[in-house]
XYZ file of C-alpha atoms in Angstrom:
491
model
C -46.208 -4.357 -31.151
C -42.823 -4.444 -32.908
C -41.986 -4.936 -36.550
C -38.654 -5.407 -38.299
C -38.267 -2.905 -41.152
C -35.019 -2.875 -43.143
C -33.211 -4.559 -40.288
C -34.392 -1.970 -37.725
C -36.931 -2.736 -35.008
C -39.879 -0.323 -35.206
C -42.640 0.112 -32.632
C -46.197 0.192 -34.008
C -49.187 1.233 -31.916
C -51.950 -1.378 -32.008
C -55.551 -0.364 -32.744
C -57.403 1.120 -29.784
C -59.805 -1.835 -29.644
C -56.873 -4.211 -29.158
C -55.034 -2.146 -26.516
C -55.775 -3.252 -22.893
C -56.726 -0.688 -20.286
C -54.559 -0.289 -17.163
C -57.137 -2.231 -15.146
C -57.173 -5.083 -17.656
C -53.377 -5.228 -17.734
C -53.178 -5.232 -13.915
C -55.788 -8.014 -13.705
C -53.882 -10.088 -16.266
C -50.571 -9.625 -14.404
C -52.154 -10.589 -11.079
C -53.663 -13.737 -12.550
C -50.774 -14.974 -14.684
C -47.570 -13.869 -12.837
C -46.253 -15.565 -9.695
C -44.999 -13.511 -6.753
C -41.452 -14.561 -7.607
C -41.854 -13.252 -11.158
C -43.363 -9.990 -9.923
C -40.534 -9.473 -7.406
C -38.015 -10.077 -10.183
C -39.692 -7.406 -12.318
C -39.879 -4.906 -9.437
C -36.268 -5.325 -8.254
C -33.529 -7.416 -9.889
C -32.323 -10.991 -9.998
C -29.445 -10.181 -7.623
C -31.651 -8.463 -5.040
C -34.258 -11.210 -5.257
C -31.599 -13.894 -4.767
C -30.027 -11.988 -1.897
C -33.112 -10.933 0.081
C -36.058 -13.098 -0.989
C -34.688 -16.570 -1.656
C -36.025 -19.524 0.344
C -34.000 -20.217 3.496
C -34.136 -24.010 3.619
C -30.740 -24.407 5.314
C -28.268 -22.387 7.403
C -24.623 -21.394 7.422
C -23.555 -24.531 9.337
C -24.473 -26.856 6.474
C -21.445 -29.000 5.491
C -19.295 -27.365 8.179
C -17.439 -29.881 10.328
C -15.939 -28.295 13.387
C -13.773 -25.268 14.194
C -11.591 -23.829 11.404
C -13.219 -26.074 8.804
C -14.750 -23.001 7.156
C -14.130 -19.326 7.831
C -15.502 -16.181 6.247
C -13.401 -13.141 5.355
C -14.651 -9.709 4.428
C -13.771 -6.042 4.725
C -15.834 -2.969 5.499
C -15.279 0.750 5.799
C -15.925 1.742 9.386
C -18.542 4.408 10.061
C -16.019 6.853 11.475
C -13.512 9.388 10.226
C -10.096 9.335 11.923
C -7.285 11.844 12.407
C -3.596 11.478 11.668
C -1.312 10.206 14.410
C 1.363 12.652 13.187
C -1.013 15.638 13.061
C -4.081 15.232 15.322
C -5.716 18.264 13.690
C -5.760 16.603 10.258
C -8.683 14.316 9.333
C -7.708 11.311 7.181
C -11.005 9.517 6.586
C -12.361 6.042 7.237
C -10.344 2.986 8.325
C -10.803 -0.399 6.652
C -11.606 -3.326 8.958
C -11.069 -6.951 7.908
C -12.529 -9.854 9.897
C -11.856 -13.583 9.737
C -14.639 -15.403 11.565
C -15.110 -19.135 12.114
C -18.482 -20.427 10.844
C -18.851 -23.290 13.315
C -18.106 -21.427 16.554
C -18.682 -17.808 15.399
C -15.368 -16.895 17.024
C -13.419 -14.032 15.428
C -9.977 -15.467 14.647
C -8.191 -12.432 13.184
C -8.643 -8.728 12.509
C -6.931 -6.028 10.509
C -7.476 -2.300 10.996
C -5.656 -0.222 8.398
C -6.270 2.015 5.377
C -5.756 -0.627 2.682
C -9.011 -1.165 0.783
C -9.362 -3.824 -1.934
C -5.702 -4.546 -1.361
C -3.727 -7.733 -0.882
C -1.985 -5.912 1.990
C -5.273 -5.882 3.913
C -5.589 -9.660 3.500
C -1.997 -10.363 4.480
C -2.486 -8.098 7.526
C -5.333 -10.418 8.470
C -3.248 -13.565 8.013
C -0.387 -12.035 9.981
C -2.777 -11.357 12.848
C -3.968 -14.964 12.585
C -0.425 -16.069 13.451
C 0.155 -13.444 16.159
C 0.107 -14.213 19.853
C -3.130 -12.387 20.623
C -2.153 -11.552 24.193
C 1.028 -9.838 22.990
C -0.905 -8.165 20.184
C -3.433 -6.718 22.631
C -0.712 -5.524 25.005
C 0.554 -3.184 22.269
C -2.783 -1.403 22.562
C -2.937 -1.413 26.338
C -5.490 -4.256 26.577
C -4.896 -7.460 28.518
C -6.804 -10.726 28.966
C -5.741 -13.829 30.877
C -7.542 -16.725 29.190
C -5.956 -17.584 25.813
C -9.118 -19.458 24.823
C -10.854 -16.109 24.293
C -8.843 -15.498 21.135
C -7.091 -18.503 19.502
C -3.852 -18.048 17.572
C -1.629 -19.921 15.165
C -4.155 -22.060 13.279
C -4.796 -22.561 9.539
C -8.417 -22.870 8.325
C -9.258 -25.521 5.755
C -11.645 -23.430 3.660
C -12.278 -19.717 3.180
C -15.517 -18.165 1.942
C -15.133 -14.739 0.298
C -17.024 -12.427 -2.023
C -16.015 -11.245 -5.471
C -13.812 -8.364 -4.277
C -10.795 -7.630 -6.465
C -8.344 -8.632 -3.720
C -10.073 -11.991 -3.235
C -10.123 -12.786 -6.957
C -6.489 -11.785 -7.466
C -3.720 -14.112 -8.565
C -1.729 -13.142 -5.467
C -4.483 -14.312 -3.083
C -4.777 -17.576 -5.031
C -1.028 -18.080 -4.646
C -1.180 -17.481 -0.881
C -4.076 -19.912 -0.441
C -2.308 -22.578 -2.511
C 0.969 -22.251 -0.603
C -0.692 -22.275 2.828
C -3.074 -25.064 1.834
C -6.464 -23.340 2.027
C -9.417 -23.959 -0.269
C -11.031 -20.752 -1.519
C -14.773 -20.494 -2.166
C -16.260 -17.416 -3.848
C -19.954 -16.628 -3.310
C -22.196 -15.151 -5.988
C -21.928 -11.454 -6.708
C -24.196 -8.986 -4.884
C -25.063 -11.702 -2.345
C -23.829 -10.563 1.022
C -26.282 -12.887 2.735
C -24.309 -15.878 1.417
C -21.580 -14.907 3.885
C -23.948 -13.600 6.504
C -21.846 -14.578 9.538
C -19.119 -12.015 8.900
C -21.627 -9.438 7.635
C -23.597 -9.775 10.869
C -20.403 -9.310 12.885
C -19.813 -5.970 11.147
C -23.393 -4.863 11.888
C -22.939 -5.724 15.564
C -19.601 -3.900 15.719
C -21.079 -0.703 14.294
C -24.109 -0.915 16.567
C -21.907 -1.102 19.669
C -19.408 1.547 18.557
C -21.581 4.207 16.960
C -23.246 5.256 20.213
C -19.800 6.312 21.477
C -18.589 7.842 18.206
C -21.299 10.473 17.896
C -19.662 13.915 17.791
C -16.280 12.157 17.469
C -16.197 11.512 13.741
C -19.273 9.294 13.318
C -20.335 9.214 9.677
C -24.062 9.841 9.615
C -26.293 9.294 6.594
C -27.313 12.918 6.281
C -26.163 15.752 4.078
C -24.940 17.910 6.977
C -22.799 15.235 8.648
C -19.687 16.868 10.155
C -17.699 13.656 10.604
C -14.408 14.983 9.183
C -14.559 18.158 11.291
C -15.530 16.237 14.443
C -12.929 13.464 13.945
C -10.758 12.936 17.032
C -9.690 9.266 17.112
C -6.428 7.969 15.615
C -5.997 4.558 13.997
C -4.486 3.370 17.307
C -7.562 4.495 19.248
C -9.973 2.867 16.825
C -7.995 -0.399 16.794
C -8.464 -0.525 20.552
C -12.229 -0.241 20.036
C -12.151 -3.094 17.497
C -10.134 -5.301 19.868
C -12.611 -4.472 22.628
C -15.442 -5.634 20.372
C -13.638 -8.865 19.403
C -12.939 -9.888 22.997
C -16.545 -9.156 23.961
C -17.936 -10.979 20.921
C -15.859 -14.104 21.558
C -17.379 -14.552 25.015
C -20.961 -13.408 24.400
C -24.003 -15.702 24.444
C -25.456 -16.054 20.902
C -29.200 -16.582 21.223
C -29.712 -17.375 17.537
C -27.048 -20.100 17.377
C -28.630 -23.461 16.324
C -27.765 -25.694 19.278
C -27.781 -29.428 18.650
C -29.334 -32.005 20.963
C -25.865 -33.067 22.138
C -24.893 -29.492 22.979
C -27.990 -29.113 25.126
C -27.365 -32.432 26.869
C -23.771 -31.474 27.642
C -24.781 -27.952 28.667
C -22.615 -26.329 25.990
C -23.465 -22.631 26.027
C -23.617 -20.927 22.599
C -20.570 -18.770 23.363
C -17.913 -18.614 20.594
C -14.979 -19.457 22.877
C -16.905 -22.377 24.436
C -18.145 -23.624 21.054
C -14.570 -23.530 19.738
C -13.326 -25.644 22.639
C -16.274 -28.066 22.368
C -15.850 -28.432 18.599
C -12.092 -28.992 18.938
C -12.731 -31.933 21.264
C -15.511 -33.346 19.090
C -13.950 -32.960 15.627
C -10.261 -32.689 16.482
C -7.944 -29.731 16.981
C -7.654 -27.317 14.047
C -4.486 -27.514 11.978
C -1.730 -25.387 13.545
C 0.767 -23.350 11.548
C 3.553 -25.951 11.088
C 6.540 -23.673 10.366
C 6.060 -19.992 11.134
C 8.911 -18.824 8.878
C 7.492 -20.676 5.884
C 4.039 -19.283 6.655
C 5.369 -15.711 6.784
C 7.351 -16.293 3.590
C 4.123 -17.301 1.836
C 2.596 -13.940 2.820
C 5.429 -12.024 1.150
C 5.230 -10.876 -2.466
C 7.445 -12.506 -5.134
C 9.470 -9.887 -7.021
C 11.502 -10.027 -10.246
C 14.965 -9.407 -8.826
C 18.311 -9.798 -10.616
C 21.673 -10.983 -9.268
C 25.068 -9.812 -10.494
C 28.523 -9.293 -9.040
C 27.177 -6.104 -7.440
C 24.458 -7.884 -5.462
C 20.705 -8.421 -5.850
C 18.823 -5.545 -7.455
C 15.162 -4.593 -7.709
C 13.929 -1.225 -8.973
C 17.367 0.351 -8.428
C 17.593 -0.962 -4.849
C 20.626 -3.131 -4.058
C 20.750 -5.897 -1.469
C 23.761 -7.744 -0.075
C 24.555 -9.956 2.926
C 28.331 -9.882 3.657
C 28.236 -13.034 5.786
C 26.353 -15.141 3.232
C 29.105 -17.073 1.468
C 26.637 -18.968 -0.700
C 25.174 -15.693 -1.971
C 28.639 -14.283 -2.679
C 29.452 -17.405 -4.683
C 26.307 -16.926 -6.793
C 27.176 -13.255 -7.302
C 30.665 -14.216 -8.513
C 29.208 -16.822 -10.881
C 26.794 -14.229 -12.361
C 29.645 -11.821 -13.081
C 28.629 -8.842 -15.194
C 25.386 -10.510 -16.272
C 22.151 -9.785 -14.452
C 20.567 -13.160 -13.842
C 17.000 -13.707 -12.515
C 16.963 -14.465 -8.787
C 13.864 -15.670 -6.945
C 13.244 -13.628 -3.795
C 10.299 -12.118 -1.961
C 9.651 -8.819 -0.243
C 7.289 -7.592 2.423
C 5.745 -4.575 0.693
C 5.441 -2.896 4.080
C 9.238 -2.488 4.292
C 11.830 -2.332 1.495
C 14.690 -2.707 3.991
C 15.223 -6.393 3.175
C 14.358 -9.209 0.795
C 14.026 -12.905 1.658
C 14.437 -16.327 0.133
C 14.331 -19.943 1.290
C 17.519 -22.015 1.352
C 17.711 -25.470 2.871
C 14.254 -24.964 4.420
C 15.460 -21.852 6.242
C 14.431 -18.264 5.719
C 17.387 -16.102 4.629
C 17.258 -12.324 5.007
C 19.264 -10.018 2.717
C 19.335 -6.356 3.838
C 19.886 -3.208 1.796
C 23.532 -2.679 0.904
C 24.564 0.343 2.988
C 27.905 0.564 1.143
C 26.192 1.861 -2.011
C 25.642 5.623 -1.818
C 22.024 6.607 -1.176
C 20.826 3.006 -0.980
C 20.288 3.014 2.771
C 18.266 6.252 2.584
C 15.198 4.158 1.743
C 15.466 1.933 4.785
C 12.170 1.863 6.680
C 10.014 2.953 3.726
C 7.090 0.984 2.359
C 7.202 -0.035 -1.298
C 4.536 2.550 -2.136
C 6.614 5.306 -0.509
C 9.742 4.146 -2.327
C 7.927 3.984 -5.664
C 7.156 7.699 -5.356
C 10.912 8.398 -5.198
C 11.537 5.827 -7.929
C 8.956 7.467 -10.185
C 10.408 10.927 -9.500
C 13.876 9.645 -10.379
C 12.579 8.141 -13.631
C 10.990 11.470 -14.581
C 14.243 13.280 -13.741
C 16.213 10.828 -15.888
C 13.770 11.226 -18.777
C 14.154 15.012 -18.632
C 17.926 14.577 -18.370
C 18.012 12.471 -21.535
C 16.139 15.199 -23.441
C 18.522 17.877 -22.103
C 21.537 15.726 -23.009
C 20.258 15.335 -26.554
C 20.051 19.130 -26.877
C 23.566 19.540 -25.489
C 24.951 16.785 -27.722
C 23.347 18.449 -30.735
C 24.933 21.796 -29.846
C 28.337 20.198 -29.242
C 28.159 18.358 -32.549
C 27.241 21.555 -34.402
C 30.091 23.545 -32.772
C 32.648 20.826 -33.441
C 31.526 20.598 -37.053
C 31.832 24.383 -37.427
C 35.334 24.397 -35.932
C 36.506 21.583 -38.176
C 35.033 23.175 -41.314
C 36.615 26.566 -40.550
C 40.030 24.893 -40.210
C 39.738 22.962 -43.482
C 42.658 23.455 -45.938
C 43.114 22.684 -49.602
C 46.652 21.317 -49.218
C 48.160 18.597 -47.047
C 50.223 19.513 -43.985
C 53.993 18.980 -43.988
C 55.241 15.977 -42.011
C 58.939 16.940 -41.813
C 60.377 18.413 -38.551
C 57.347 17.443 -36.462
C 59.362 17.227 -33.230
C 61.030 20.649 -33.434
C 57.834 22.356 -34.605
C 55.917 20.698 -31.796
C 58.472 22.033 -29.272
C 58.020 25.586 -30.520
C 54.212 25.382 -30.165
C 54.617 23.675 -26.803
C 56.656 26.564 -25.389
C 54.285 29.110 -26.947
C 51.247 27.492 -25.254
C 53.186 27.246 -22.001
C 54.109 30.952 -22.105
C 50.508 31.971 -22.849
C 49.398 30.180 -19.693
C 51.813 32.064 -17.412
C 50.668 33.145 -13.925
C 51.689 36.797 -14.395
C 48.917 37.205 -16.971
C 46.385 36.404 -14.256
C 48.086 38.762 -11.768
C 47.974 41.602 -14.296
C 44.277 40.957 -14.881
C 43.758 41.216 -11.131
C 45.620 44.564 -11.033
C 43.431 45.961 -13.821
C 40.335 44.919 -11.929
C 41.583 46.730 -8.816
C 42.190 49.918 -10.801
C 38.623 49.914 -12.102
C 37.123 49.939 -8.634
C 35.186 53.187 -8.154
C 36.258 55.847 -5.764
C 33.277 55.075 -3.527
C 34.256 51.406 -3.375
C 37.817 52.347 -2.508
C 36.508 54.565 0.262
C 34.383 51.746 1.647
C 37.310 49.308 1.499
C 39.938 51.736 2.837
C 41.126 51.645 6.437
C 39.410 54.282 8.572
C 41.733 56.799 10.209
C 40.765 58.071 13.651
C 41.817 61.415 15.281
C 41.011 63.174 18.495
C 38.375 65.941 18.614
C 38.167 68.741 21.133
C 34.402 68.424 21.434
C 31.419 66.465 20.126
C 30.361 69.497 18.027
C 33.747 69.485 16.261
C 33.468 65.764 15.478
C 29.912 66.236 14.151
C 30.975 69.155 11.925
C 33.871 67.074 10.536
C 31.390 64.277 9.727
C 29.131 66.660 7.771
C 32.078 68.204 5.929
C 33.302 64.791 4.694
C 29.921 63.323 3.877
């Protein structure tokens, strides 16, 4: 029992006759609490909603054909990789992103990188969505003949995601708005609400882990040696992911809810076949209309400035010598630094881009500015390390300059004070007096003074130094013993 005393809640033990025994309390709970209420008490609202809710529908509810709704998610793979530059150095787990179509269960795009909770991971996925999958696979030494196994170049209508930071970001909202995709966020801690993509990850791990044992497999045990046993690079693991995708897209899905029409038309529950069937039934998915515009939407807007020197961003300068329109805008800006709307692919600082007359214009780094081209081929994160180091160097330089300026000021003040007089200087015969001082200063700077200083330095050289620098005189000896005795006598 609780009681409020002076604004503070106090706990008071009830009399023994009024306190229930454990058996009485258990009986009361069993009689008056529902199973749902008991599960809520034992676990949590999130876990109850995720694992114990009533399943009165399925994932295909309100989904109308291929690319009408896709699910996106990321997971850390159960494997530790090694560096491609140093195969003896472990670098940890890769991050895998999947985009999977709800209607057909076909995997439309993948990303295998090290970007976790990052907009780069999402844009990697959207870039792969636009890629020619046959050409993409060839880069990893994998080929397939039937393009229907892995569709390319389509835009989904709706995307279902969780509450990850990258999915809730302003940048992802901007990309979805520009491409024309509706974003739907599921409740937190409810992976089952996007169970299609979650199940795909479970299947991928189940098929890969049997091969990864003793090759970097991360096991749920305290003595797991995954980092020491790591042997695959990111290239190797990407090949395994592609292998899974191609197999998944042509595998029979026993749990897929076939409709009466599908059975009548003998439509096998295979993702590639379901995609083709759904495209005929509901219409072809929306293709990417203009690839350049699509890629531009995946770039990041940056706060650049334009002036007569070019376009600048974080001390990087960009200029296109053949772009007369750009040169005209630079001339108009003059010495001012005016805002200029451009975008950058954060994977490469070598160029910035903007749209003019519905065309994508590329502006490269200005190689005529010293040191500017040194950053060509770096990612923005790599460049920012140099940029940060330069800022720290400049901050230290400003402090050092203040010390130097203080010392200079103090010395100048001392010189001026020591030269102070109580009477004014004469102003008559300035020219002739100036000529006298001019010749005096000129004579004091004569070359012979420096030659004499050099002679004095030569005289002060020690006898040993003179001996070392002197020219050795050679003479003939009658025998080796005579030469050796002469050596001992002189040394």
